[in-house]
Tab-separated table of N, CA and C and ligand atoms in Angstrom:
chain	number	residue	atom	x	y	z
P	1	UNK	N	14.286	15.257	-78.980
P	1	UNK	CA	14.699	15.816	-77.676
P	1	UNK	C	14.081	14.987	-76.547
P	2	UNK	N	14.686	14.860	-75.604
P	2	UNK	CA	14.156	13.874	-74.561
P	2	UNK	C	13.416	15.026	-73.454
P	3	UNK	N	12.728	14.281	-72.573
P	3	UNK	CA	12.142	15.069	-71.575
P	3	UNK	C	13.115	15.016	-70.261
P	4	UNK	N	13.387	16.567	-69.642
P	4	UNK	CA	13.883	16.611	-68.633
P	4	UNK	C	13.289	16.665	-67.135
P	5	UNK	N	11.902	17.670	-67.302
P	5	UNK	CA	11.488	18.001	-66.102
P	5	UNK	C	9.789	17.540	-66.343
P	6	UNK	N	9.308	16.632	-65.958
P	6	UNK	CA	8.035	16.822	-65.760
P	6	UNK	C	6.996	17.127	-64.722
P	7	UNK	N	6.274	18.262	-64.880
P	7	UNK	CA	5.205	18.624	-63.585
P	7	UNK	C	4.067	18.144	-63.818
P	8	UNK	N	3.496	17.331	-63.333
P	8	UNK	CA	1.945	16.872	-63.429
P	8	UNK	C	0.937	17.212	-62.185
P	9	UNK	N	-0.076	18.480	-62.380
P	9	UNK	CA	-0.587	18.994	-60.968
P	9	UNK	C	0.134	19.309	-60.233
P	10	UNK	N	1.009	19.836	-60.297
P	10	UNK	CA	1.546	20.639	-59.084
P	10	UNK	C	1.216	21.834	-58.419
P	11	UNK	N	1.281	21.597	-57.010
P	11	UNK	CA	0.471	23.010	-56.270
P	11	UNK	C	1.706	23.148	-55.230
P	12	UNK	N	1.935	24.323	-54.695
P	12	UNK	CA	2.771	24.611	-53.381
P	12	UNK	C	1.527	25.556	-52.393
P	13	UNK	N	1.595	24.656	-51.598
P	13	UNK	CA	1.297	25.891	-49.767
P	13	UNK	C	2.219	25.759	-48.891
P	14	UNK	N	2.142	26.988	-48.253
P	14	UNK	CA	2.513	26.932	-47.264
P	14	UNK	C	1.444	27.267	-46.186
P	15	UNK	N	2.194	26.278	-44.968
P	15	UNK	CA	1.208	26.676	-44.156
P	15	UNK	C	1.939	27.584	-42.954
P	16	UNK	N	0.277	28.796	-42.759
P	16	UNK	CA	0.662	29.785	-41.920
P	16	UNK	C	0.284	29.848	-40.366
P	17	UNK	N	0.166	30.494	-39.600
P	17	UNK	CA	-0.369	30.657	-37.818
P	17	UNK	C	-2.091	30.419	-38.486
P	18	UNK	N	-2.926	30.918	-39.658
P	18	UNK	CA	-3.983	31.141	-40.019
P	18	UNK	C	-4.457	30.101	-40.872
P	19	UNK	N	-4.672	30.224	-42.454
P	19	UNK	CA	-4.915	29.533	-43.287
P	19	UNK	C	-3.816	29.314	-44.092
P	20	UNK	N	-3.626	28.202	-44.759
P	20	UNK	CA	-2.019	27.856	-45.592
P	20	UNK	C	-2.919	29.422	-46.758
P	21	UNK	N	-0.995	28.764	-47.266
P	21	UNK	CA	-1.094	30.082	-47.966
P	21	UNK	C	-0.819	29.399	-49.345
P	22	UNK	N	-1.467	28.980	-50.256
P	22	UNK	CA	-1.718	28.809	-51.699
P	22	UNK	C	-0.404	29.495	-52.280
P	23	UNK	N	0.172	29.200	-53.220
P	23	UNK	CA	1.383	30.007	-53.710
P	23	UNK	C	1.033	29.563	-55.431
P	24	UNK	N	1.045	28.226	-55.525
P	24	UNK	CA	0.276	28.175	-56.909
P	24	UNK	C	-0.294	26.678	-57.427
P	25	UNK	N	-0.942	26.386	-58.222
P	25	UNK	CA	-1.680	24.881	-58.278
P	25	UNK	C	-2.102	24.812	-59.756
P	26	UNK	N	-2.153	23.033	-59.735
P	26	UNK	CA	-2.092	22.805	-61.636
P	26	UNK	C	-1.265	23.155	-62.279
P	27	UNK	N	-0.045	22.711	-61.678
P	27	UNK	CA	0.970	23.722	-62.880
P	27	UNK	C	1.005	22.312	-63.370
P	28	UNK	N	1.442	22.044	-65.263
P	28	UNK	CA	1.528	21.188	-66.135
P	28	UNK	C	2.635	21.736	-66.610
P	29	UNK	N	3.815	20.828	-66.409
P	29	UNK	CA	5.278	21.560	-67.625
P	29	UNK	C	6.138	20.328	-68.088
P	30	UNK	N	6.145	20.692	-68.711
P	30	UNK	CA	7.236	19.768	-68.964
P	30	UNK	C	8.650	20.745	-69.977
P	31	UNK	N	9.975	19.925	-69.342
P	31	UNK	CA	10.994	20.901	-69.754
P	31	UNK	C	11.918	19.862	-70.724
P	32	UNK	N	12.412	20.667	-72.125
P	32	UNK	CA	12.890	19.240	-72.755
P	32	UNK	C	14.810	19.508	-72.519
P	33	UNK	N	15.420	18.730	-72.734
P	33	UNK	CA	16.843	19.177	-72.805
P	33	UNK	C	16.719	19.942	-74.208
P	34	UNK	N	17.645	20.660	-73.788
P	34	UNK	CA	18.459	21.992	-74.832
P	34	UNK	C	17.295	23.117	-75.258
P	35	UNK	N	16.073	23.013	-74.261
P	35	UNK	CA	15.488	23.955	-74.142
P	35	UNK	C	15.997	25.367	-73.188
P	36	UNK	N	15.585	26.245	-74.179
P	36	UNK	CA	15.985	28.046	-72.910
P	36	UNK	C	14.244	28.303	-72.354
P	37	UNK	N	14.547	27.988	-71.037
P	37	UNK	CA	13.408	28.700	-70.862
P	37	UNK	C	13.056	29.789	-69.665
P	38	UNK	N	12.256	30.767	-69.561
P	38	UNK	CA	12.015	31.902	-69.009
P	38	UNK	C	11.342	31.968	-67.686
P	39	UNK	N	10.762	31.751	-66.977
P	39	UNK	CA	9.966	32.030	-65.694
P	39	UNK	C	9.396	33.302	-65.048
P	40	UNK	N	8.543	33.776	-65.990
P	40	UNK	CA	8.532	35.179	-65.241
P	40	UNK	C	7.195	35.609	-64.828
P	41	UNK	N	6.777	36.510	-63.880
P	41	UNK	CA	6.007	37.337	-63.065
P	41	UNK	C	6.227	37.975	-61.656
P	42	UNK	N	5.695	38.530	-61.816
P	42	UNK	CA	5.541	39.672	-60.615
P	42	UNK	C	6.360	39.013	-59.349
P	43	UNK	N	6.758	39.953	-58.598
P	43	UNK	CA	7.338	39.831	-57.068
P	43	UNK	C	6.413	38.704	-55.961
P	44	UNK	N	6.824	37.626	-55.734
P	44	UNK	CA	6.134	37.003	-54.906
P	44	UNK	C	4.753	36.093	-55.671
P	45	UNK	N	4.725	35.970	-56.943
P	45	UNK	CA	4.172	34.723	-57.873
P	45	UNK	C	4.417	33.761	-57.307
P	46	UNK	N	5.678	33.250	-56.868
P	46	UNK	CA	6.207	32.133	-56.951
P	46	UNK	C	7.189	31.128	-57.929
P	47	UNK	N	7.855	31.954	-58.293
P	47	UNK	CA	8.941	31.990	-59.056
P	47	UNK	C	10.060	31.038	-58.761
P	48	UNK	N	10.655	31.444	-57.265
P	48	UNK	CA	11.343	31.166	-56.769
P	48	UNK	C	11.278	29.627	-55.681
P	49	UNK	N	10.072	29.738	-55.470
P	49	UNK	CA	9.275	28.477	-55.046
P	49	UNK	C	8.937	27.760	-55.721
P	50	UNK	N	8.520	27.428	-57.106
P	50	UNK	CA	8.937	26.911	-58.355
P	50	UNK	C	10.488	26.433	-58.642
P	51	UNK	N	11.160	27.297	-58.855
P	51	UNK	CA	12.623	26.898	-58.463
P	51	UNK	C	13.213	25.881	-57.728
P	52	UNK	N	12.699	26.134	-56.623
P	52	UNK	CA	13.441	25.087	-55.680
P	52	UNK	C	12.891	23.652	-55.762
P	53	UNK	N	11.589	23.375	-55.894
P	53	UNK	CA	11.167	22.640	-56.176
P	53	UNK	C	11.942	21.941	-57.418
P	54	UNK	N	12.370	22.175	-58.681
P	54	UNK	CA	12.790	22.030	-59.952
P	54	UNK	C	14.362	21.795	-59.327
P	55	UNK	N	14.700	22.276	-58.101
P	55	UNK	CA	16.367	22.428	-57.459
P	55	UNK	C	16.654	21.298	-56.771
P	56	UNK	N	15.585	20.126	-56.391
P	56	UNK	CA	15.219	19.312	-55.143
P	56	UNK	C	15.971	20.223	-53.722
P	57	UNK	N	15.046	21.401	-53.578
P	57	UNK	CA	15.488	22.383	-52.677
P	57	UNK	C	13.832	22.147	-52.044
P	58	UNK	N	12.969	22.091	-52.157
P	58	UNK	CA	11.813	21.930	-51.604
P	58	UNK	C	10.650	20.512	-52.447
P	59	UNK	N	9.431	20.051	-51.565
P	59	UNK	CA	8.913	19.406	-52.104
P	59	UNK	C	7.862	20.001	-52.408
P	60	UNK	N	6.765	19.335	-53.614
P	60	UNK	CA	5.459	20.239	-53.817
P	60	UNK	C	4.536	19.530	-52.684
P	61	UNK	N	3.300	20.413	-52.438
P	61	UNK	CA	2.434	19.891	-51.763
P	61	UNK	C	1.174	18.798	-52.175
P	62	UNK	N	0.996	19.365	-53.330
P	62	UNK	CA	0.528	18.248	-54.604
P	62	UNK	C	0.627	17.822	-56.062
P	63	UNK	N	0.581	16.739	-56.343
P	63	UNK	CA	1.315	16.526	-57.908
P	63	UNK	C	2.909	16.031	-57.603
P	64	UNK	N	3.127	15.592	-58.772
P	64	UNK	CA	4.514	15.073	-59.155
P	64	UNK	C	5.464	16.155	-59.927
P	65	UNK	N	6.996	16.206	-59.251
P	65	UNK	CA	7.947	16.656	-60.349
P	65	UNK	C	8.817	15.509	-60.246
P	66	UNK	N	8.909	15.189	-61.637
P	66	UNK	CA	9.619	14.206	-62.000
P	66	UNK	C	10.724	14.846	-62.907
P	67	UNK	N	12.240	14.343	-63.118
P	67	UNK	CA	13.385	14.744	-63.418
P	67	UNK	C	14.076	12.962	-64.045
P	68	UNK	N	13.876	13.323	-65.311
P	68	UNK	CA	14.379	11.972	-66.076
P	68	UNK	C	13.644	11.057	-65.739
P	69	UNK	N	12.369	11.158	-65.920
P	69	UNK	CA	11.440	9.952	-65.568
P	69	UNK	C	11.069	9.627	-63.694
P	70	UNK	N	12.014	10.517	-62.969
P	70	UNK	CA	12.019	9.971	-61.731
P	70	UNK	C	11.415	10.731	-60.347
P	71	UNK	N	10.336	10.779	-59.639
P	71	UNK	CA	9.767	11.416	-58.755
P	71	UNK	C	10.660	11.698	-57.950
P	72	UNK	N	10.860	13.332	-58.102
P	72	UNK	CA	12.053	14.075	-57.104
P	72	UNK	C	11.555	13.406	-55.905
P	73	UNK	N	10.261	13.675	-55.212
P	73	UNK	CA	10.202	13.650	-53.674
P	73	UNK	C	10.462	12.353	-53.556
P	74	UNK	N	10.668	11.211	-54.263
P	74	UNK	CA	10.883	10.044	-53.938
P	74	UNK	C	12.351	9.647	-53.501
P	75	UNK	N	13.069	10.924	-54.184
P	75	UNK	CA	15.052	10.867	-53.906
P	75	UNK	C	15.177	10.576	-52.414
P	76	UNK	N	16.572	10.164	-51.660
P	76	UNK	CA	16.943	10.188	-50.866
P	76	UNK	C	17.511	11.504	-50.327
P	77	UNK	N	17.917	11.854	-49.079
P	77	UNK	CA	18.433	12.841	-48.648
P	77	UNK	C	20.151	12.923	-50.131
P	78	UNK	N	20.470	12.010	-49.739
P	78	UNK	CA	22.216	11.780	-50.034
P	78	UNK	C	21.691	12.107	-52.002
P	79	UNK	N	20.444	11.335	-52.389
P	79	UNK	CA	20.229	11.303	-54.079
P	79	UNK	C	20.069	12.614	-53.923
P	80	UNK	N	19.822	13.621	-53.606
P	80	UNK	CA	19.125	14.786	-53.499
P	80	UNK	C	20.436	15.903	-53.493
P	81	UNK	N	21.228	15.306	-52.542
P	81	UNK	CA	22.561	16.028	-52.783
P	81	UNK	C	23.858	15.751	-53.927
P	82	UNK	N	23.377	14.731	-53.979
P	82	UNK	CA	24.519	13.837	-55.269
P	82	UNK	C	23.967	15.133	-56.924
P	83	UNK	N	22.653	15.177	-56.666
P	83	UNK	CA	21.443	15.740	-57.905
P	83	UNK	C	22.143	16.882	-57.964
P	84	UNK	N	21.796	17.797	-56.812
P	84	UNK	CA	22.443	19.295	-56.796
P	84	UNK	C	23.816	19.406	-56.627
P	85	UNK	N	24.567	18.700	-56.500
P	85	UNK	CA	26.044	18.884	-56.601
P	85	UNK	C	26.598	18.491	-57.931
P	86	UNK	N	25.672	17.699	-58.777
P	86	UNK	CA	26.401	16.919	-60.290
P	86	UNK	C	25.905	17.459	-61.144
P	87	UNK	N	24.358	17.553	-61.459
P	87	UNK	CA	23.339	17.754	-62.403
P	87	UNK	C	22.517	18.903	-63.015
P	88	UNK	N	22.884	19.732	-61.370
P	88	UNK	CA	22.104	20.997	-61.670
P	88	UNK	C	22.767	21.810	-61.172
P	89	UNK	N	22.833	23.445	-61.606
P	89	UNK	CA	23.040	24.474	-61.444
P	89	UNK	C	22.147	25.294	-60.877
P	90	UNK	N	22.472	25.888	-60.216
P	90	UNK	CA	21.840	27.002	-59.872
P	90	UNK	C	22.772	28.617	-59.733
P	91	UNK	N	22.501	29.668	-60.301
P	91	UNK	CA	22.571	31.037	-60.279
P	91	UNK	C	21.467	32.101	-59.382
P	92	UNK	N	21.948	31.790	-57.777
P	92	UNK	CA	20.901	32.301	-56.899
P	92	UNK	C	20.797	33.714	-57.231
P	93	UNK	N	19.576	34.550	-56.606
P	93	UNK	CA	19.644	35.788	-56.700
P	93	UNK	C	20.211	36.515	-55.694
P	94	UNK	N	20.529	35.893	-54.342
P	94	UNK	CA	21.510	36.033	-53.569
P	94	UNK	C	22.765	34.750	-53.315
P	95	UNK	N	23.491	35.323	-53.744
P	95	UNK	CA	24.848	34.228	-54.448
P	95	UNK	C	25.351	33.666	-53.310
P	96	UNK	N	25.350	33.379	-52.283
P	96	UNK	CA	25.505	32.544	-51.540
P	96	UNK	C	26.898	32.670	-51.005
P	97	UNK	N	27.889	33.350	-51.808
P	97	UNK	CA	28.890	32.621	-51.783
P	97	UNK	C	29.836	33.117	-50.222
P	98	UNK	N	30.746	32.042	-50.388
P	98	UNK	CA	31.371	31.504	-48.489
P	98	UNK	C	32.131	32.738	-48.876
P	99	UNK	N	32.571	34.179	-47.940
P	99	UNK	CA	33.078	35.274	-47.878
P	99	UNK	C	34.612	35.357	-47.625
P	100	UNK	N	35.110	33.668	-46.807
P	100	UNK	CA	35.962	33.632	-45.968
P	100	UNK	C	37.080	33.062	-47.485
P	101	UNK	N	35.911	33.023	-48.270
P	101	UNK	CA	37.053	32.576	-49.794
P	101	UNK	C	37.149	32.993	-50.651
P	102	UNK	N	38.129	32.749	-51.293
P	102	UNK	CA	38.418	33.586	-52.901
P	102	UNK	C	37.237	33.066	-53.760
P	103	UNK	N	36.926	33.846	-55.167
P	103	UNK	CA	35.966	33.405	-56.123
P	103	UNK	C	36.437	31.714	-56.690
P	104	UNK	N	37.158	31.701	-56.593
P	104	UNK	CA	38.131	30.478	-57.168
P	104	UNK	C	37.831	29.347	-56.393
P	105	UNK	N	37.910	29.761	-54.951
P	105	UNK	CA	37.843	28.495	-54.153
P	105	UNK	C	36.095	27.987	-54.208
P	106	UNK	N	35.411	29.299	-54.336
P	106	UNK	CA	34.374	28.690	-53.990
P	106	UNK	C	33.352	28.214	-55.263
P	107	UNK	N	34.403	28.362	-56.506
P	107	UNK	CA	33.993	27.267	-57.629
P	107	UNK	C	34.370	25.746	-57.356
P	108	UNK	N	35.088	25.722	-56.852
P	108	UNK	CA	36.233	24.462	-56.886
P	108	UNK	C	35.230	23.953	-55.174
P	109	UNK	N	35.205	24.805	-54.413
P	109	UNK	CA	34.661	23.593	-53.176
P	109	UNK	C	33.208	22.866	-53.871
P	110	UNK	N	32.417	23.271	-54.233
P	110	UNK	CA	30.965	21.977	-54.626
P	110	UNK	C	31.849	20.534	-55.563
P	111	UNK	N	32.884	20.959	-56.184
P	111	UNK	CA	33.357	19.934	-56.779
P	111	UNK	C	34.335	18.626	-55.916
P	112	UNK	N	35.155	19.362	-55.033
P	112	UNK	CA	35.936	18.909	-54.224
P	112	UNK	C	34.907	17.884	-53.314
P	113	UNK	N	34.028	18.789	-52.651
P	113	UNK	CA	33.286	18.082	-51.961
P	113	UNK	C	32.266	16.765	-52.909
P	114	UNK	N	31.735	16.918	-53.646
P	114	UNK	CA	31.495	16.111	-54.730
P	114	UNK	C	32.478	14.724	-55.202
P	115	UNK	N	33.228	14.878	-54.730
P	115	UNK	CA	34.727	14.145	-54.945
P	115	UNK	C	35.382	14.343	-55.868
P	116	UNK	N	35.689	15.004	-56.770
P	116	UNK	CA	36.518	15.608	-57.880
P	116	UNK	C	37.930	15.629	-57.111
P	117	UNK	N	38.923	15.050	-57.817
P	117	UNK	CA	40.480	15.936	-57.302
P	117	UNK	C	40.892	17.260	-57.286
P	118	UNK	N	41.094	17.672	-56.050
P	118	UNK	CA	41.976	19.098	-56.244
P	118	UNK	C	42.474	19.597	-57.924
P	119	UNK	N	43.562	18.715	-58.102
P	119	UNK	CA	44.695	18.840	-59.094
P	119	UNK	C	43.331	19.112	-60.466
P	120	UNK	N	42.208	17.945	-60.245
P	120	UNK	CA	41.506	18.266	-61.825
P	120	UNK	C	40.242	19.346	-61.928
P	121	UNK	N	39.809	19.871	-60.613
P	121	UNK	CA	39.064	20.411	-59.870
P	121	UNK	C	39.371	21.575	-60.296
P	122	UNK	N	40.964	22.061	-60.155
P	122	UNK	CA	41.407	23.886	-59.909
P	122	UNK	C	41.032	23.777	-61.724
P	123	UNK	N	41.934	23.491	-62.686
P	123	UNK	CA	42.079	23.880	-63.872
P	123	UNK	C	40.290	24.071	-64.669
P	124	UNK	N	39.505	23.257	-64.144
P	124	UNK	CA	38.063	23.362	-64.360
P	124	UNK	C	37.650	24.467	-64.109
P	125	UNK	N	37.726	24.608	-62.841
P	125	UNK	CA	37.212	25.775	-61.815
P	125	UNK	C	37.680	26.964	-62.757
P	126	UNK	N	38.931	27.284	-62.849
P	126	UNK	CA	39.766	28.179	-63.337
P	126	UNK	C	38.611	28.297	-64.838
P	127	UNK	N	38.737	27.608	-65.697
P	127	UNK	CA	37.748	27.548	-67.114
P	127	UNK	C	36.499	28.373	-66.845
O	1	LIG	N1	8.996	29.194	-46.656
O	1	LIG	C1	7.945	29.971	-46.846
O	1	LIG	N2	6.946	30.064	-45.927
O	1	LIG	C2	5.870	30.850	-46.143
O	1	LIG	N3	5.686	31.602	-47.247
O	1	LIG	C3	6.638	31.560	-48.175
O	1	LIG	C4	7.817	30.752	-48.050
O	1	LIG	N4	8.593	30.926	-49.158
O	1	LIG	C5	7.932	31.784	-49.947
O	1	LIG	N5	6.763	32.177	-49.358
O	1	LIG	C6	5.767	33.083	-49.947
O	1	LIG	O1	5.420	32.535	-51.206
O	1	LIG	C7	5.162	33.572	-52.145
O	1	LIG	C8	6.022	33.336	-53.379
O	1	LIG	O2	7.378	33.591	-53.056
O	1	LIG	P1	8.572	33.454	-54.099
O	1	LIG	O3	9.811	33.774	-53.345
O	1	LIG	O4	8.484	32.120	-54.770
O	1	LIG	O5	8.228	34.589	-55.152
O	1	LIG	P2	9.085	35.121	-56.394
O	1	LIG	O6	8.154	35.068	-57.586
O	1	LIG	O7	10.357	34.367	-56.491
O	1	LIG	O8	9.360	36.630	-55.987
O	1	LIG	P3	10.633	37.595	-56.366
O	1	LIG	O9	10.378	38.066	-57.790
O	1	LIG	O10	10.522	38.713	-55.375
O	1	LIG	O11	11.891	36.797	-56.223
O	1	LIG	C9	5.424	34.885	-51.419
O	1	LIG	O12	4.173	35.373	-50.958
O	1	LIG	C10	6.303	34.472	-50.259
O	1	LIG	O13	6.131	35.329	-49.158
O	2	LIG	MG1	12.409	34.933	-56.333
């Protein structure tokens, strides 16, 4: 199995009006392909801030996440969007989705926009 996600020291703060706010530090992971894996604790652990980080949705404050050998924070704006539009999924806990569209369309727009054709885009979407 190859390695997908590697964390080496990773910590997240944020910083507040007061003292940053620690969220979590030393995390060591590594994630392999065709692994299932779980993430769980309490409300406000940092779960979700973990996430994004793993989403190139945020950067850590210290340590490396690397994704196929390659230091996320090192991506470009555009690599960063190419990443989350091709490579990764996400299933938010608030679904995001555009209201002004059918369920259909708003499978088919990340692809469209991605550059996929309409014509090969719908029958996917549809799947
Ligand atoms: N952008 C931010 N600025 C400041 N604090 C933040 C920010 N994002 C998250 N936090 C704080 O970081 C902590 C972890 O939040 P996070 O959303 O990662 O928790 P969670 O484990 O996903 O919780 P839940 O189970 O409720 O989804 C919380 O105390 C939250 O208030
Ligand atoms: Mg969460």
């Amino acid at each position: 199995m190859s390695e997908l996600y590697k964390f080496s020291d990773v910590g997240k703060k944020f910083s507040g009006p007061g003292e940053n706010l620690e969220i979590f530090k030393n995390i060591n992971l590594i994630v392999e392909e065709g692994e299932a894996l779980a993430i769980v604790g309490a409300s406000g652990s940092g779960k979700s801030t973990l996430l994004h980080l793993m989403g190139a949705l945020d950067t850590p404050s210290t340590g490396v996440v690397a994704f196929d050998g390659q230091d996320m924070a090192l991506m470009s704006p555009d690599q960063k969007a190419a990443f989350r539009n091709k490579t990764l999924g996400f299933v938010f806990q608030f679904h995001h989705l555009l209201p002004e569209f059918s369920a259909l369309e708003n499978v088919v727009m990340p692809a469209v926009i991605g550059g996929a054709r309409r014509a090969a885009a719908l029958p996917e979407a549809r799947a």
